[in-house]
Amino acid sequence: MRHLLHATLLAALTTTAQADPWQTGLAPLIIAHDTRPLEGFVWYPTDGTAGADTHLGNPVWQGITAIEGADPINDPLPLVVLSHGMYGNARNQAWLAAELARQGYAVAAIDHPGSSTWSRDPDLSRQLWERPRDVTRVIDHLTGQDATLAIDPDRIYMAGHSLGGFTAIALAGGRWDSDGFDAFCTVQPDDLVCGIMDRWHIAQTPEDQAEMEADLSDPRIRAFAVLDPGGVQTFSTASLNAIDRPMLVYGAPDDIMGLNLDVEARAIAAALPADTSTYLEPDGLAHFDFLGVCTPNAVEILKEEDPGEEYVCDRGHDERIVEHARIAETIAGFFPKQ
């Protein structure tokens, strides 16, 4: 059943969202590892005002305003970890990170090896179980003894877009169901996710199947925002039924990507416990509206440099700015700061 976004529900979710008393600080995030180093960014609130500039933009994507290297505020901060979609990167939700930082959150995002813009090695892609573990390692790093930000361990949250939504669901307790997914793909062989998982050789050996079916949850994450997820059909219904942490789920009804809402966002909304989940499906929202704001020349640049990909910037400027403001306000209201 399609769920619509009602004004009263939006108001209820955003009553705790506050004005922007701070500026956005920005710092690189580097987590060393022998085989899977992680790189990305941390955004955070700062009292500083000098040095504000535009960062993380290019001719296609509009940048965000931040102060690089600014001192963070002294208060313990709630943390939001972001997870990008398939072949995306840590910059994709910089718009959301910058806004949350202005409202008092620390926000972290990394490039997931094997499924990011610049890392598509097939062997890394196959190790899809590492995506949730990347998020766990980010939390370990930012709450460890050498952390440079003061993170409140009782206020850790996560948001994920597309394959990042899959990542978030696994961290909330969703469990890969090999038999169930095989049965689903037998009936719907043309399903987008079935094709991706097959091309990436996911869970095609006993060892990989065991890794995918393991418990990848992280109990430190107190609430989740799942942004037009992909891969919901890979999880067992029983594990989705058992998720007891608050989850905000967005479905994007304007079909651009090819995701089937009935087996993706709507399906997880139906499977989650009603008293801990909220489902929103705003009219006109598209899958790529969760990416950054496109520059005025973005469509023409993409047509020339990457023909066929210009759809990621369809209605990607003025309309997307409005959508971003609504989404950021709703997420800020969903993730408690106290």
Short mmCIF file of C-alpha atoms in Angstrom, two decimals:
data_model
loop_
_atom_site.label_atom_id
_atom_site.label_comp_id
_atom_site.label_asym_id
_atom_site.label_seq_id
_atom_site.Cartn_x
_atom_site.Cartn_y
_atom_site.Cartn_z
CA MET A 1 0.00 0.00 0.00
CA ARG A 2 1.33 3.40 -0.88
CA HIS A 3 1.95 5.69 2.08
CA LEU A 4 1.76 9.43 1.53
CA LEU A 5 3.55 12.18 3.40
CA HIS A 6 0.98 14.15 5.41
CA ALA A 7 1.69 17.63 6.69
CA THR A 8 0.78 16.64 10.22
CA LEU A 9 3.30 13.79 10.21
CA LEU A 10 6.04 16.03 8.87
CA ALA A 11 5.30 18.58 11.57
CA ALA A 12 5.48 15.94 14.27
CA LEU A 13 8.85 14.69 13.02
CA THR A 14 10.40 18.13 12.77
CA THR A 15 9.36 19.72 16.03
CA THR A 16 12.78 18.95 17.51
CA ALA A 17 14.71 20.36 14.55
CA GLN A 18 16.20 23.74 15.47
CA ALA A 19 17.63 26.75 13.73
CA ASP A 20 21.22 26.74 12.58
CA PRO A 21 23.29 28.25 15.44
CA TRP A 22 26.64 27.01 14.12
CA GLN A 23 28.79 26.95 11.02
CA THR A 24 29.94 23.71 9.36
CA GLY A 25 33.47 22.53 9.98
CA LEU A 26 35.10 20.07 7.58
CA ALA A 27 38.01 17.66 7.99
CA PRO A 28 39.34 14.64 6.09
CA LEU A 29 38.64 11.20 7.53
CA ILE A 30 41.39 8.60 7.02
CA ILE A 31 41.24 5.16 8.62
CA ALA A 32 44.35 3.09 8.02
CA HIS A 33 44.09 -0.66 7.36
CA ASP A 34 46.36 -3.20 5.66
CA THR A 35 43.79 -4.38 3.10
CA ARG A 36 40.79 -2.03 3.36
CA PRO A 37 41.80 1.57 4.15
CA LEU A 38 38.91 4.02 4.30
CA GLU A 39 38.84 7.66 3.27
CA GLY A 40 36.14 10.28 3.46
CA PHE A 41 35.12 13.35 5.43
CA VAL A 42 33.82 14.53 8.78
CA TRP A 43 31.50 17.51 9.10
CA TYR A 44 30.87 19.07 12.52
CA PRO A 45 29.52 22.21 14.20
CA THR A 46 31.94 25.03 14.86
CA ASP A 47 31.72 28.46 16.48
CA GLY A 48 34.28 29.73 13.99
CA THR A 49 33.27 32.15 11.28
CA ALA A 50 36.50 32.93 9.42
CA GLY A 51 37.54 30.93 6.37
CA ALA A 52 34.14 29.81 5.11
CA ASP A 53 34.46 28.59 1.52
CA THR A 54 32.85 26.27 -1.01
CA HIS A 55 34.06 22.66 -0.82
CA LEU A 56 33.41 19.29 -2.49
CA GLY A 57 31.93 20.72 -5.66
CA ASN A 58 32.81 20.40 -9.36
CA PRO A 59 31.28 21.49 -12.69
CA VAL A 60 28.42 18.98 -12.24
CA TRP A 61 27.82 19.05 -8.49
CA GLN A 62 27.26 22.17 -6.43
CA GLY A 63 29.58 22.35 -3.41
CA ILE A 64 28.73 23.02 0.22
CA THR A 65 29.86 25.90 2.42
CA ALA A 66 32.21 24.87 5.21
CA ILE A 67 35.26 25.98 7.19
CA GLU A 68 38.07 23.53 6.62
CA GLY A 69 39.99 22.62 9.77
CA ALA A 70 37.86 24.76 12.09
CA ASP A 71 37.78 23.97 15.79
CA PRO A 72 34.67 21.98 16.80
CA ILE A 73 32.38 23.13 19.56
CA ASN A 74 33.23 21.69 22.97
CA ASP A 75 29.99 19.82 23.65
CA PRO A 76 29.75 16.03 23.19
CA LEU A 77 28.20 15.57 19.75
CA PRO A 78 25.63 13.18 18.33
CA LEU A 79 27.13 11.28 15.39
CA VAL A 80 25.50 10.42 12.07
CA VAL A 81 27.33 8.04 9.72
CA LEU A 82 26.32 8.24 6.05
CA SER A 83 26.59 5.38 3.54
CA HIS A 84 26.50 6.16 -0.18
CA GLY A 85 24.79 4.15 -2.91
CA MET A 86 26.26 1.86 -5.57
CA TYR A 87 29.25 3.51 -7.26
CA GLY A 88 28.65 6.65 -5.23
CA ASN A 89 31.06 8.32 -2.83
CA ALA A 90 31.41 10.20 0.44
CA ARG A 91 30.51 13.50 -1.26
CA ASN A 92 27.03 12.38 -2.38
CA GLN A 93 25.20 13.43 0.78
CA ALA A 94 27.49 16.35 1.69
CA TRP A 95 24.40 18.56 1.46
CA LEU A 96 22.79 16.57 4.29
CA ALA A 97 26.01 16.41 6.31
CA ALA A 98 26.53 20.18 6.13
CA GLU A 99 22.99 20.90 7.27
CA LEU A 100 23.13 18.40 10.13
CA ALA A 101 26.46 19.89 11.25
CA ARG A 102 24.87 23.34 11.39
CA GLN A 103 22.24 21.85 13.67
CA GLY A 104 24.77 20.32 16.06
CA TYR A 105 25.63 16.86 14.71
CA ALA A 106 28.98 15.38 13.76
CA VAL A 107 28.61 13.58 10.44
CA ALA A 108 30.98 11.08 8.82
CA ALA A 109 31.04 9.47 5.38
CA ILE A 110 33.58 7.27 3.61
CA ASP A 111 34.01 5.74 0.16
CA HIS A 112 33.12 2.04 0.38
CA PRO A 113 35.87 0.03 -1.41
CA GLY A 114 34.50 -2.06 -4.26
CA SER A 115 31.25 -0.14 -4.68
CA SER A 116 32.33 3.50 -4.90
CA THR A 117 32.98 5.91 -7.75
CA TRP A 118 36.73 5.24 -7.79
CA SER A 119 36.88 1.69 -6.42
CA ARG A 120 35.15 -1.04 -8.45
CA ASP A 121 37.53 -3.95 -8.07
CA PRO A 122 35.39 -7.10 -8.60
CA ASP A 123 36.91 -8.93 -5.64
CA LEU A 124 36.08 -6.02 -3.34
CA SER A 125 32.58 -5.74 -4.83
CA ARG A 126 32.01 -9.41 -4.02
CA GLN A 127 32.78 -8.77 -0.35
CA LEU A 128 29.51 -6.93 0.21
CA TRP A 129 29.52 -7.92 3.88
CA GLU A 130 32.36 -5.44 4.37
CA ARG A 131 30.07 -2.48 3.74
CA PRO A 132 28.37 -2.67 7.17
CA ARG A 133 31.74 -3.38 8.76
CA ASP A 134 33.08 -0.17 7.19
CA VAL A 135 30.46 1.76 9.15
CA THR A 136 31.35 -0.09 12.34
CA ARG A 137 35.01 0.80 11.79
CA VAL A 138 34.11 4.47 11.29
CA ILE A 139 32.30 4.45 14.63
CA ASP A 140 35.24 2.67 16.29
CA HIS A 141 37.61 5.28 14.90
CA LEU A 142 35.55 8.33 15.90
CA THR A 143 34.87 7.05 19.41
CA GLY A 144 38.37 5.68 20.07
CA GLN A 145 41.04 7.04 22.39
CA ASP A 146 42.68 9.09 19.62
CA ALA A 147 39.46 10.67 18.37
CA THR A 148 39.59 14.42 17.77
CA LEU A 149 35.84 14.96 18.24
CA ALA A 150 33.88 14.34 21.43
CA ILE A 151 31.18 11.88 20.36
CA ASP A 152 28.31 10.97 22.66
CA PRO A 153 28.15 7.14 22.52
CA ASP A 154 24.45 7.22 23.37
CA ARG A 155 23.59 9.33 20.32
CA ILE A 156 24.97 7.47 17.30
CA TYR A 157 22.79 7.29 14.18
CA MET A 158 23.07 6.26 10.55
CA ALA A 159 21.58 7.20 7.18
CA GLY A 160 22.08 5.30 3.92
CA HIS A 161 20.99 5.88 0.34
CA SER A 162 20.21 3.07 -2.11
CA LEU A 163 22.88 0.39 -1.47
CA GLY A 164 23.68 2.47 1.59
CA GLY A 165 20.11 1.71 2.66
CA PHE A 166 20.92 -2.00 2.36
CA THR A 167 23.99 -1.30 4.50
CA ALA A 168 21.90 0.45 7.13
CA ILE A 169 19.35 -2.36 7.28
CA ALA A 170 22.13 -4.92 7.83
CA LEU A 171 23.50 -2.80 10.69
CA ALA A 172 20.02 -2.62 12.20
CA GLY A 173 19.75 -6.41 12.25
CA GLY A 174 18.57 -7.42 8.78
CA ARG A 175 19.99 -10.83 7.87
CA TRP A 176 20.85 -12.00 4.36
CA ASP A 177 18.56 -14.87 3.31
CA SER A 178 20.23 -16.91 0.55
CA ASP A 179 17.35 -19.35 0.03
CA GLY A 180 14.72 -16.64 0.07
CA PHE A 181 16.64 -14.40 -2.31
CA ASP A 182 17.30 -17.28 -4.72
CA ALA A 183 13.58 -18.08 -4.73
CA PHE A 184 12.74 -14.41 -5.35
CA CYS A 185 15.15 -14.16 -8.29
CA THR A 186 13.80 -17.41 -9.79
CA VAL A 187 10.37 -15.80 -9.95
CA GLN A 188 11.63 -12.32 -10.92
CA PRO A 189 14.88 -12.90 -12.86
CA ASP A 190 14.79 -9.42 -14.41
CA ASP A 191 14.76 -7.67 -11.04
CA LEU A 192 17.48 -4.98 -10.87
CA VAL A 193 18.99 -6.20 -7.60
CA CYS A 194 19.04 -9.83 -8.74
CA GLY A 195 21.14 -8.78 -11.72
CA ILE A 196 23.55 -6.71 -9.65
CA MET A 197 24.10 -9.42 -7.04
CA ASP A 198 24.69 -11.97 -9.77
CA ARG A 199 27.22 -9.77 -11.63
CA TRP A 200 29.06 -9.12 -8.39
CA HIS A 201 29.08 -12.85 -7.53
CA ILE A 202 27.54 -12.19 -4.12
CA ALA A 203 27.25 -15.25 -1.81
CA GLN A 204 28.14 -17.68 -4.62
CA THR A 205 30.52 -19.82 -2.54
CA PRO A 206 29.83 -21.45 0.86
CA GLU A 207 32.42 -19.18 2.46
CA ASP A 208 30.91 -16.02 1.00
CA GLN A 209 27.40 -17.17 1.85
CA ALA A 210 28.42 -17.61 5.48
CA GLU A 211 29.90 -14.10 5.53
CA MET A 212 26.74 -12.60 4.04
CA GLU A 213 24.45 -14.49 6.41
CA ALA A 214 26.41 -13.45 9.52
CA ASP A 215 25.04 -10.97 12.03
CA LEU A 216 26.43 -7.62 10.80
CA SER A 217 24.45 -5.43 13.18
CA ASP A 218 25.98 -2.75 15.40
CA PRO A 219 24.02 -2.13 18.62
CA ARG A 220 25.66 1.28 19.14
CA ILE A 221 23.55 2.77 16.35
CA ARG A 222 20.36 4.00 18.00
CA ALA A 223 18.27 4.98 14.95
CA PHE A 224 18.40 4.79 11.14
CA ALA A 225 17.24 6.77 8.11
CA VAL A 226 16.97 4.62 4.97
CA LEU A 227 16.77 6.66 1.75
CA ASP A 228 15.09 4.83 -1.13
CA PRO A 229 16.87 1.56 -0.32
CA GLY A 230 17.98 -1.13 -2.75
CA GLY A 231 18.38 -4.78 -1.80
CA VAL A 232 15.57 -5.18 0.72
CA GLN A 233 14.54 -8.44 -0.97
CA THR A 234 17.81 -10.05 0.15
CA PHE A 235 16.83 -9.96 3.83
CA SER A 236 14.76 -12.53 5.70
CA THR A 237 11.31 -11.30 6.65
CA ALA A 238 11.79 -12.60 10.17
CA SER A 239 14.91 -10.47 10.67
CA LEU A 240 13.13 -7.35 9.40
CA ASN A 241 10.19 -8.05 11.71
CA ALA A 242 12.62 -8.20 14.64
CA ILE A 243 14.32 -4.80 14.08
CA ASP A 244 13.43 -2.82 17.19
CA ARG A 245 15.41 0.38 16.70
CA PRO A 246 13.69 3.43 15.17
CA MET A 247 13.88 3.53 11.38
CA LEU A 248 12.78 6.30 9.04
CA VAL A 249 12.25 4.97 5.50
CA TYR A 250 11.94 7.13 2.40
CA GLY A 251 10.50 5.75 -0.82
CA ALA A 252 10.99 7.63 -4.11
CA PRO A 253 7.91 7.14 -6.32
CA ASP A 254 9.36 8.78 -9.46
CA ASP A 255 10.98 5.73 -11.08
CA ILE A 256 14.34 6.63 -12.61
CA MET A 257 16.68 3.99 -11.21
CA GLY A 258 14.46 0.96 -11.87
CA LEU A 259 13.96 0.00 -8.24
CA ASN A 260 10.60 -1.63 -7.55
CA LEU A 261 9.12 0.14 -4.53
CA ASP A 262 6.83 -2.78 -3.83
CA VAL A 263 9.81 -5.07 -3.09
CA GLU A 264 12.09 -2.33 -1.75
CA ALA A 265 11.02 0.70 0.34
CA ARG A 266 7.38 -0.30 0.69
CA ALA A 267 8.35 -3.86 1.53
CA ILE A 268 10.61 -2.90 4.41
CA ALA A 269 8.02 -0.42 5.66
CA ALA A 270 5.50 -3.27 5.78
CA ALA A 271 7.94 -5.65 7.49
CA LEU A 272 9.22 -3.31 10.21
CA PRO A 273 7.41 -3.02 13.55
CA ALA A 274 4.84 -0.23 13.19
CA ASP A 275 5.64 1.36 16.56
CA THR A 276 9.30 2.00 15.74
CA SER A 277 9.20 2.86 12.03
CA THR A 278 8.00 5.72 9.86
CA TYR A 279 7.49 5.54 6.10
CA LEU A 280 7.43 8.61 3.85
CA GLU A 281 6.80 8.66 0.10
CA PRO A 282 6.63 12.30 -0.98
CA ASP A 283 5.05 12.95 -4.38
CA GLY A 284 7.63 13.80 -7.05
CA LEU A 285 10.63 12.44 -5.13
CA ALA A 286 13.11 10.55 -7.34
CA HIS A 287 15.93 8.16 -6.44
CA PHE A 288 18.72 10.60 -7.32
CA ASP A 289 17.19 13.49 -5.40
CA PHE A 290 19.22 12.17 -2.46
CA LEU A 291 22.41 13.10 -4.34
CA GLY A 292 23.80 16.62 -4.32
CA VAL A 293 22.40 19.69 -6.02
CA CYS A 294 23.35 19.83 -9.69
CA THR A 295 24.89 22.97 -11.16
CA PRO A 296 22.89 24.87 -13.79
CA ASN A 297 25.12 23.41 -16.55
CA ALA A 298 25.20 19.86 -15.19
CA VAL A 299 22.81 18.26 -17.68
CA GLU A 300 24.64 19.64 -20.71
CA ILE A 301 28.01 18.60 -19.27
CA LEU A 302 26.80 15.07 -18.63
CA LYS A 303 25.25 14.80 -22.09
CA GLU A 304 28.64 15.61 -23.60
CA GLU A 305 30.99 13.81 -21.19
CA ASP A 306 28.86 10.89 -19.97
CA PRO A 307 25.94 10.42 -22.39
CA GLY A 308 22.99 8.59 -20.89
CA GLU A 309 23.81 9.60 -17.31
CA GLU A 310 22.22 13.03 -17.38
CA TYR A 311 19.07 11.67 -15.70
CA VAL A 312 20.84 11.93 -12.32
CA CYS A 313 20.35 15.69 -12.61
CA ASP A 314 16.74 15.65 -13.79
CA ARG A 315 15.05 18.47 -11.86
CA GLY A 316 18.31 18.56 -9.96
CA HIS A 317 18.70 22.22 -9.02
CA ASP A 318 15.82 24.40 -7.78
CA GLU A 319 13.48 21.47 -7.09
CA ARG A 320 16.22 19.46 -5.40
CA ILE A 321 17.18 22.35 -3.13
CA VAL A 322 13.60 22.42 -1.84
CA GLU A 323 13.52 18.63 -1.37
CA HIS A 324 16.85 18.68 0.46
CA ALA A 325 15.61 21.25 2.95
CA ARG A 326 12.57 19.12 3.75
CA ILE A 327 14.54 15.88 4.01
CA ALA A 328 17.27 17.36 6.22
CA GLU A 329 14.71 18.89 8.55
CA THR A 330 12.84 15.61 8.86
CA ILE A 331 15.99 13.57 9.52
CA ALA A 332 17.21 16.08 12.10
CA GLY A 333 13.86 15.73 13.84
CA PHE A 334 14.08 11.95 13.75
CA PHE A 335 17.58 11.70 15.27
CA PRO A 336 17.38 13.04 18.87
CA LYS A 337 20.07 15.52 19.91
CA GLN A 338 19.34 15.11 23.62
#
